[in-house]
C-alpha positions in Angstrom: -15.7 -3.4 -16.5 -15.5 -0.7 -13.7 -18.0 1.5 -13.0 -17.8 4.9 -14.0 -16.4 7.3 -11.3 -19.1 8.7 -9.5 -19.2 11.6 -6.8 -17.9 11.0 -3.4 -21.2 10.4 -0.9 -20.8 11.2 3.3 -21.9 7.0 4.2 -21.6 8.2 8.2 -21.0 11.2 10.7 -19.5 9.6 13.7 -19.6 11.7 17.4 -18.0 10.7 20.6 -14.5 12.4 21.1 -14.7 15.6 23.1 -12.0 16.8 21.1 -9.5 17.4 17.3 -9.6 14.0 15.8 -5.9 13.7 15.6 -5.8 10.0 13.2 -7.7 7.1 12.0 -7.3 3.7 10.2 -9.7 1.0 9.1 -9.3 -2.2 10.2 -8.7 -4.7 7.4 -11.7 -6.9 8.1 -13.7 -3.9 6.9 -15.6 -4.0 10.2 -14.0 -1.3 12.3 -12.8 2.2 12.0 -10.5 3.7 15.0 -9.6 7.3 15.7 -7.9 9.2 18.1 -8.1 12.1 19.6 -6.5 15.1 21.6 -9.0 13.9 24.5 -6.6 11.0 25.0 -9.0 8.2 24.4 -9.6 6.0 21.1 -12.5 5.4 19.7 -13.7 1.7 17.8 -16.2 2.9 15.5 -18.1 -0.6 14.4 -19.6 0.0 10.8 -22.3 -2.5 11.2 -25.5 -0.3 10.8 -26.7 -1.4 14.9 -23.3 -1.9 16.5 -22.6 0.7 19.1 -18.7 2.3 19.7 -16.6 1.7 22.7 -13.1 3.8 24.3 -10.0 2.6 25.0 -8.9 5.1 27.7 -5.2 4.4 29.1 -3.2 7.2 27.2 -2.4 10.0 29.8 -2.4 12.7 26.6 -3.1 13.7 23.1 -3.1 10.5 20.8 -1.2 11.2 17.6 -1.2 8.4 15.4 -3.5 4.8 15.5 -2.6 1.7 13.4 -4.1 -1.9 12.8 -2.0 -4.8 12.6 -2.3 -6.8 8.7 -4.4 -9.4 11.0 -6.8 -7.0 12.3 -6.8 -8.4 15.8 -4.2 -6.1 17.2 -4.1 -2.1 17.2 -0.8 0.4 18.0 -1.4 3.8 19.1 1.2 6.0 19.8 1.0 10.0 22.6 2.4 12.5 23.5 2.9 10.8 26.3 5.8 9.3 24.8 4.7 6.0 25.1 3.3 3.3 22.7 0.4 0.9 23.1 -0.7 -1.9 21.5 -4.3 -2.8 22.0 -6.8 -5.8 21.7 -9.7 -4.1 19.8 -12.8 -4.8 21.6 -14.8 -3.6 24.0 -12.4 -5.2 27.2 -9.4 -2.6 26.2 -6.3 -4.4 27.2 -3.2 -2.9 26.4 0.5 -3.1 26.6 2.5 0.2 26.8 6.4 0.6 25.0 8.5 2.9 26.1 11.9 3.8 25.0 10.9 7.2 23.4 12.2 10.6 25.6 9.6 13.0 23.6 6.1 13.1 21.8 5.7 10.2 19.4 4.3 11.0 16.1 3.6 8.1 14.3 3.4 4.4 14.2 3.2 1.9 11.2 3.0 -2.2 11.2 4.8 -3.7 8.9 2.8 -5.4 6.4 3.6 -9.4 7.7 2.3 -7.5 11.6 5.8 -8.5 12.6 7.4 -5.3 13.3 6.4 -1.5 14.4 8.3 2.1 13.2 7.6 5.0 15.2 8.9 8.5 14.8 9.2 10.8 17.8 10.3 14.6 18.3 13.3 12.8 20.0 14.9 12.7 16.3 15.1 9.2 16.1 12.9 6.6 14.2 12.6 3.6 16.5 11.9 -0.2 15.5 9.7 -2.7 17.7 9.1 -6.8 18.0 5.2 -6.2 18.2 5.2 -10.3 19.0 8.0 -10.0 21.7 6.9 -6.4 22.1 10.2 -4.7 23.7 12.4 -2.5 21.5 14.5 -3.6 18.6 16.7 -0.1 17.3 16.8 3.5 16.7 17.9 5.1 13.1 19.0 8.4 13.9 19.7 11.0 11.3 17.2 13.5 11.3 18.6 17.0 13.3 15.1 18.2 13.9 11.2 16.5 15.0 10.6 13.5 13.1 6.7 13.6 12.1 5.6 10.2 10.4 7.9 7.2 9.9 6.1 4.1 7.2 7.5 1.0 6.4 7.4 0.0 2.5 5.0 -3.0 1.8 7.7 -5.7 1.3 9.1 -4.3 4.9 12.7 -3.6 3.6 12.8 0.0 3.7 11.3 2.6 5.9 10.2 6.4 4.8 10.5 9.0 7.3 10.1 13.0 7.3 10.3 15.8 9.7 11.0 19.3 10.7 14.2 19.3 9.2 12.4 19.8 6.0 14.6 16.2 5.0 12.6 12.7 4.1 15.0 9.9 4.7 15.1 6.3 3.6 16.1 3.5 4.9 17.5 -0.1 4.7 16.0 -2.2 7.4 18.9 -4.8 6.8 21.5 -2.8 7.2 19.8 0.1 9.3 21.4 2.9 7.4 20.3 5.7 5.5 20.5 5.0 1.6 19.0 8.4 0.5 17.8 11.8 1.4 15.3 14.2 -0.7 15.4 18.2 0.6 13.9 20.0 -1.8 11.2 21.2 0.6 10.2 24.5 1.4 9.4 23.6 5.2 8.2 21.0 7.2 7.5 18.0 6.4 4.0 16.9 7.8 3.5 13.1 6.7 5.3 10.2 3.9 4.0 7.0 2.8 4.6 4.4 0.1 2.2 4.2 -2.5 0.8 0.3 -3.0 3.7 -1.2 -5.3 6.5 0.1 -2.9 8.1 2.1 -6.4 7.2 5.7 -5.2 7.4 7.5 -1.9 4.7 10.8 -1.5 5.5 13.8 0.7 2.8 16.6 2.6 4.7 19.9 4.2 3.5 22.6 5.9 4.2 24.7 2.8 1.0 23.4 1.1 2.2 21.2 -1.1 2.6 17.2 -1.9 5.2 15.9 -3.9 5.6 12.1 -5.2 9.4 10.4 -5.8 10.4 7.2 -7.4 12.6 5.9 -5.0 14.4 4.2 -8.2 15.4 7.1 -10.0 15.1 9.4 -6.9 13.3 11.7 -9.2 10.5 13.9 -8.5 7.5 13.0 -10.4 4.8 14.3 -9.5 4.1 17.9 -7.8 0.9 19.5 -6.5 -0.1 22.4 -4.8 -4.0 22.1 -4.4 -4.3 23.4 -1.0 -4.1 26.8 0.3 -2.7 25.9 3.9 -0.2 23.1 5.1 -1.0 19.5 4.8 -1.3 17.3 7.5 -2.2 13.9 6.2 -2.7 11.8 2.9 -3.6 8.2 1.9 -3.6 6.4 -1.3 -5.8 4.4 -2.7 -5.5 0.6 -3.0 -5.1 0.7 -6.5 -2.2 3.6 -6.4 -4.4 6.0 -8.8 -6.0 8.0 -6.6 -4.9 10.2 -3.4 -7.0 12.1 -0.8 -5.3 14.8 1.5 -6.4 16.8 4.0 -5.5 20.3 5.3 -5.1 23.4 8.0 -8.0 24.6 4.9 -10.8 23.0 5.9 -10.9 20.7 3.0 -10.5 16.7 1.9 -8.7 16.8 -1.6 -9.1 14.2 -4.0 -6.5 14.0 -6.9 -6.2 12.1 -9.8 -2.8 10.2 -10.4 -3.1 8.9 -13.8 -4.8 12.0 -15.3 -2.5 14.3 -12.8 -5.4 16.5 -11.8 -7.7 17.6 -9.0 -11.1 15.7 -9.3 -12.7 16.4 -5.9 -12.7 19.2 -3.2 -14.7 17.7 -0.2 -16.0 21.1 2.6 -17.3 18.4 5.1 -15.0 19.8 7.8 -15.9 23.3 9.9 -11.9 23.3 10.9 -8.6 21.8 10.1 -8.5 18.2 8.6 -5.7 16.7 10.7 -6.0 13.2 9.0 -7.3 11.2 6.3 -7.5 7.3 5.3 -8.7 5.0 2.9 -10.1 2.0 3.8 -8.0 -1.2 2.6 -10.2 -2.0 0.0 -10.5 1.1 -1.1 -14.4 1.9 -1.1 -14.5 3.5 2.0 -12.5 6.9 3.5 -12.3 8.2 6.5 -11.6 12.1 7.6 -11.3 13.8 11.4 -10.7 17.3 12.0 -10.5 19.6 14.9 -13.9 19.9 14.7 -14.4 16.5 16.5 -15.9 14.8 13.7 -15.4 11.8 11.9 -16.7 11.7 8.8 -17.1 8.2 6.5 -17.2 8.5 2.7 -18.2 6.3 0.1 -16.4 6.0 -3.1 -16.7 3.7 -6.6 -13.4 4.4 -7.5 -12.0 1.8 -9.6 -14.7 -1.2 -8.6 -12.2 -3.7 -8.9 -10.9 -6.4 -7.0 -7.1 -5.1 -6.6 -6.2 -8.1 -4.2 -7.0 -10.3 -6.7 -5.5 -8.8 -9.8 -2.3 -8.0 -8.0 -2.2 -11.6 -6.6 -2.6 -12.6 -10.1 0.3 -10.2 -11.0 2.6 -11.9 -8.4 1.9 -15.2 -9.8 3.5 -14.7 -13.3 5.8 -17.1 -14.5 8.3 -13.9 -16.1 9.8 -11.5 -14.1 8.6 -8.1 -14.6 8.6 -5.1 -12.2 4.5 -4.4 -11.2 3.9 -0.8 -12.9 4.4 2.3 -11.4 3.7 6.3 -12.0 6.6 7.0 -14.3 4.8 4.4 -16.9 1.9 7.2 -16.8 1.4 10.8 -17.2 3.3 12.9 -16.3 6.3 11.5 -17.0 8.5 14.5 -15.8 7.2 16.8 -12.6 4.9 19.8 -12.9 3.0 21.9 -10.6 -0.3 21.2 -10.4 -1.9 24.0 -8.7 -6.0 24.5 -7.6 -8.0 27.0 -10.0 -10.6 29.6 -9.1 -14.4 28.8 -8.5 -14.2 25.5 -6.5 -17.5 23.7 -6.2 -18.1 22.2 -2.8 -18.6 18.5 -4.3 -16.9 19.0 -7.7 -14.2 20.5 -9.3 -12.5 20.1 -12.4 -14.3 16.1 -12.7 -13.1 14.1 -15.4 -14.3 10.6 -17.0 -12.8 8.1 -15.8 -13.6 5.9 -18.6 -10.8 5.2 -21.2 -8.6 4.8 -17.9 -10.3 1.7 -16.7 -10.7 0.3 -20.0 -7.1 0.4 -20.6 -6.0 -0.9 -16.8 -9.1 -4.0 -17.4 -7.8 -4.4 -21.0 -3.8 -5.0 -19.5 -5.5 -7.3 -16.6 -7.0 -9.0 -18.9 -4.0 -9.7 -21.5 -2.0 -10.5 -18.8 -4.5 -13.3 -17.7 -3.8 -14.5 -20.8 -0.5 -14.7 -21.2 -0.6 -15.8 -17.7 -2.5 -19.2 -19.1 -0.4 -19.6 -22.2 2.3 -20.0 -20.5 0.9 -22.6 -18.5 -0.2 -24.4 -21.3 3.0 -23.6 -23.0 5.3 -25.8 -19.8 2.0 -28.1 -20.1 3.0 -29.2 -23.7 6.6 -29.4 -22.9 6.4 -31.4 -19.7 4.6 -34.2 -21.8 6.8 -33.7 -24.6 9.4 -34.6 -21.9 7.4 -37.5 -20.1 6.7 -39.5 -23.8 10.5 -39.2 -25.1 11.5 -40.0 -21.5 9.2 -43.1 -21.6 10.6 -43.8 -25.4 14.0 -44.3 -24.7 13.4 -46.3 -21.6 11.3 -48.5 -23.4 14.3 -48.5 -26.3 16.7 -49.0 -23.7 14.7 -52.1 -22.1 14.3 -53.9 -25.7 17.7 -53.6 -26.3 18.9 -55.0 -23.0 16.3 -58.0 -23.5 17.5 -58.8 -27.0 21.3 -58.7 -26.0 20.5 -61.5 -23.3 18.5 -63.2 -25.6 21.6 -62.4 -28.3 19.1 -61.9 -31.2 18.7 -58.8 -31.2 18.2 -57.3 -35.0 20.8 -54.6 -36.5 17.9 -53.5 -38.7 15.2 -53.7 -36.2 17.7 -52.1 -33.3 18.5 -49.3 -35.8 14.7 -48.3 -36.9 14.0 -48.1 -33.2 16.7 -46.1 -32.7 15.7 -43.7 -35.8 12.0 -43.4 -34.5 13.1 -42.0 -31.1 15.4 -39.8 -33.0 12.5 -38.5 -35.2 10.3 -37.8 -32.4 12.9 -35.9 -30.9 13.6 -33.6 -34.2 9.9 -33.2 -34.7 7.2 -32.9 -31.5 4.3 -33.0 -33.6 5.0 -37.0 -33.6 3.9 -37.0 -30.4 0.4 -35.3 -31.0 
């Protein structure tokens, strides 16, 4: 049963960049937290209690965006030096630099098998990368203004991208065109992900608010406006109910997706929030600011093992899409907007309760179902094997007694009924 949802407690205060903490990501072996910064150096953060930090210094300006590879062994960082660089994260800091960019680059993403890199630059393009071969693959270009953050989708066959054109685009990776295009901004647009089931896309802008699509039914579904300046980063939580932003307001946001509420306002920050992240198993977040801080929080939300249960999800014998935010409330967009009299810790906290009941109660049917079904193709396999092993055995009697020419009519026709029988009714063969 999960634990319930308890406040939000600042694990670590990390110091060492000499400027605004521009980005951050966890590595997944839960070991390592990078960050980079408008000094031009990363930083590795080790999260063993003793361990000390190290730089990576090779960037000739501000670092904008910082990305591990699925494998852990391998981290992307991308300037505004217009230049990429993929790193070996330890304390030696070799790196290789891609070029092909002509202006800042804003972002970079792996894909989720490590194979590929997106980046999105204020050239206007979106550009695609062999991080094995590591050379340049293609550009999509459609956007007429900055792009700001370019993500791939989890199973790697779309990529999300916004910009200053106040347009998010998606792609096809297969055939490297756009497919569709949501405007209804109000300026521009400051960061786009996917959440964890690849079913919905979320959108930050500078006009303070974040909006979440389902890129199925290209419909708006969700719509907050929580903050009181522009958004510059967001990250969803492992599970997909939970999202944390963080803003030009001097606050970390936590909302709510099933409930469709603000839980949390985190004042941790003594400046702008320039970006936020959740760790990959989701009990650990990250924020960085132009305060030159990094800031490590730790979370109970939903203690479960989410690897696990979707892994069991993917192994289901019937095909079923895995659930996403239109199966919960909301199920049509409203505004959800930040009342009066925050508290710094708390505001507006709800239980948590009957929610994680009802998502442990589903797990646990499905398990269920999952093993019936296996016992079910059990049953019907050796159903198969015994009237298999039947007829052969009829078949061989008869050919013995025709050689032997005295085979029985009576004796060839009860054989012939029992097999029949057994075949009409399976409870013979119990």
């Amino acid at each position: 049963m999960a634990s319930v949802l308890e406040d939000p407690a600042l694990e670590r205060r990390f110091k060492g960049h000499r400027d605004s903490v521009t980005c951050a990501d966890f590595n997944p072996n839960s070991k390592q937290l990078a960050t980079g910064s408008a000094d031009r150096d990363l930083m590795i953060w080790n999260l063993s209690p003793k361990a000390k930090a190290f730089r990576l210094v090779g960037h000739k300006d501000v670092v904008t965006a910082v990305h591990f590879a699925p494998s852990g062994d391998l981290l992307a960082s991308a300037s505004r030096d217009q230049t990429v660089r993929l790193w070996t994260p330890n304390i030696k800091g070799e790196s290789a630099v891609f070029k092909a960019h002509t202006a800042t680059v804003r972002s970079v993403n792996f894909s989720s098998d490590g194979s590929r890199l997106v980046t999105a630059s204020d050239d206007k393009s979106v550009k695609v990368w062999s991080a094995h071969r590591q050379h340049f693959l293609y550009s999509l270009n459609k956007h007429t203004n900055w792009v700001r953050c370019a993500r791939f989708s989890p199973d790697g066959r779309l990529i999300a991208s916004c910009g200053d054109d106040r347009s998010v685009c998606l792609w096809d990776t297969s055939t490297r065109q756009c497919i569709n295009t949501f405007t209804h901004y109000g300026g521009s647009e400051t960061f786009v992900d996917f959440n964890g089931s690849g079913t919905c896309i979320a959108s930050s802008g500078a006009d303070n608010t974040l909006k979440i699509w389902d890129i199925r039914t290209n419909k708006l579904i969700q719509h907050y406006q929580v903050h009181s300046a522009g958004i510059h980063s967001f990250s969803f939580h492992p599970s997909g109910n939970y999202l944390i932003s963080g803003s030009s307001d001097h606050t970390v946001k936590i909302l709510d997706l099933l409930e469709g509420r603000l839980i949390y306002t985190l004042h941790g920050h003594k400046g702008p929030v320039l970006t936020v992240v959740f760790s990959r198993g989701g009990d650990l977040f990250a924020s960085g600011g132009c305060d030159s801080q990094v800031l490590m929080w730790k979370t109970n939300f939903d203690a479960l093992n989410y690897r696990e249960v979707l892994s069991r999800h993917s192994q289901r014998t019937t095909p079923q899409q895995p659930p996403h935010l239109t199966d919960i409330h909301p199920r049509i967009h409203h505004l959800h907007s930040a009342q009066s009299g925050t508290i710094e810790m708390f505001l507006y906290r709800c239980t948590n309760a009957a929610a994680a009941v009802a998502f442990q109660t589903v797990s646990i049917l499905e398990e269920r179902l999952t093993l019936t079904e296996d016992k079910l193709k059990e049953c019907l396999h050796n159903q198969a094997r015994i009237l298999l092993q039947v007829h052969q055995s009829s078949v061989s009697d008869e050919e013995e007694e025709e050689r032997s020419g005295q085979a029985s009519p009576l004796i060839q026709g009860h054989r012939t009924q029992s097999a029949e029988s057994l075949a009409a009714d399976p409870r013979n063969l119990s």
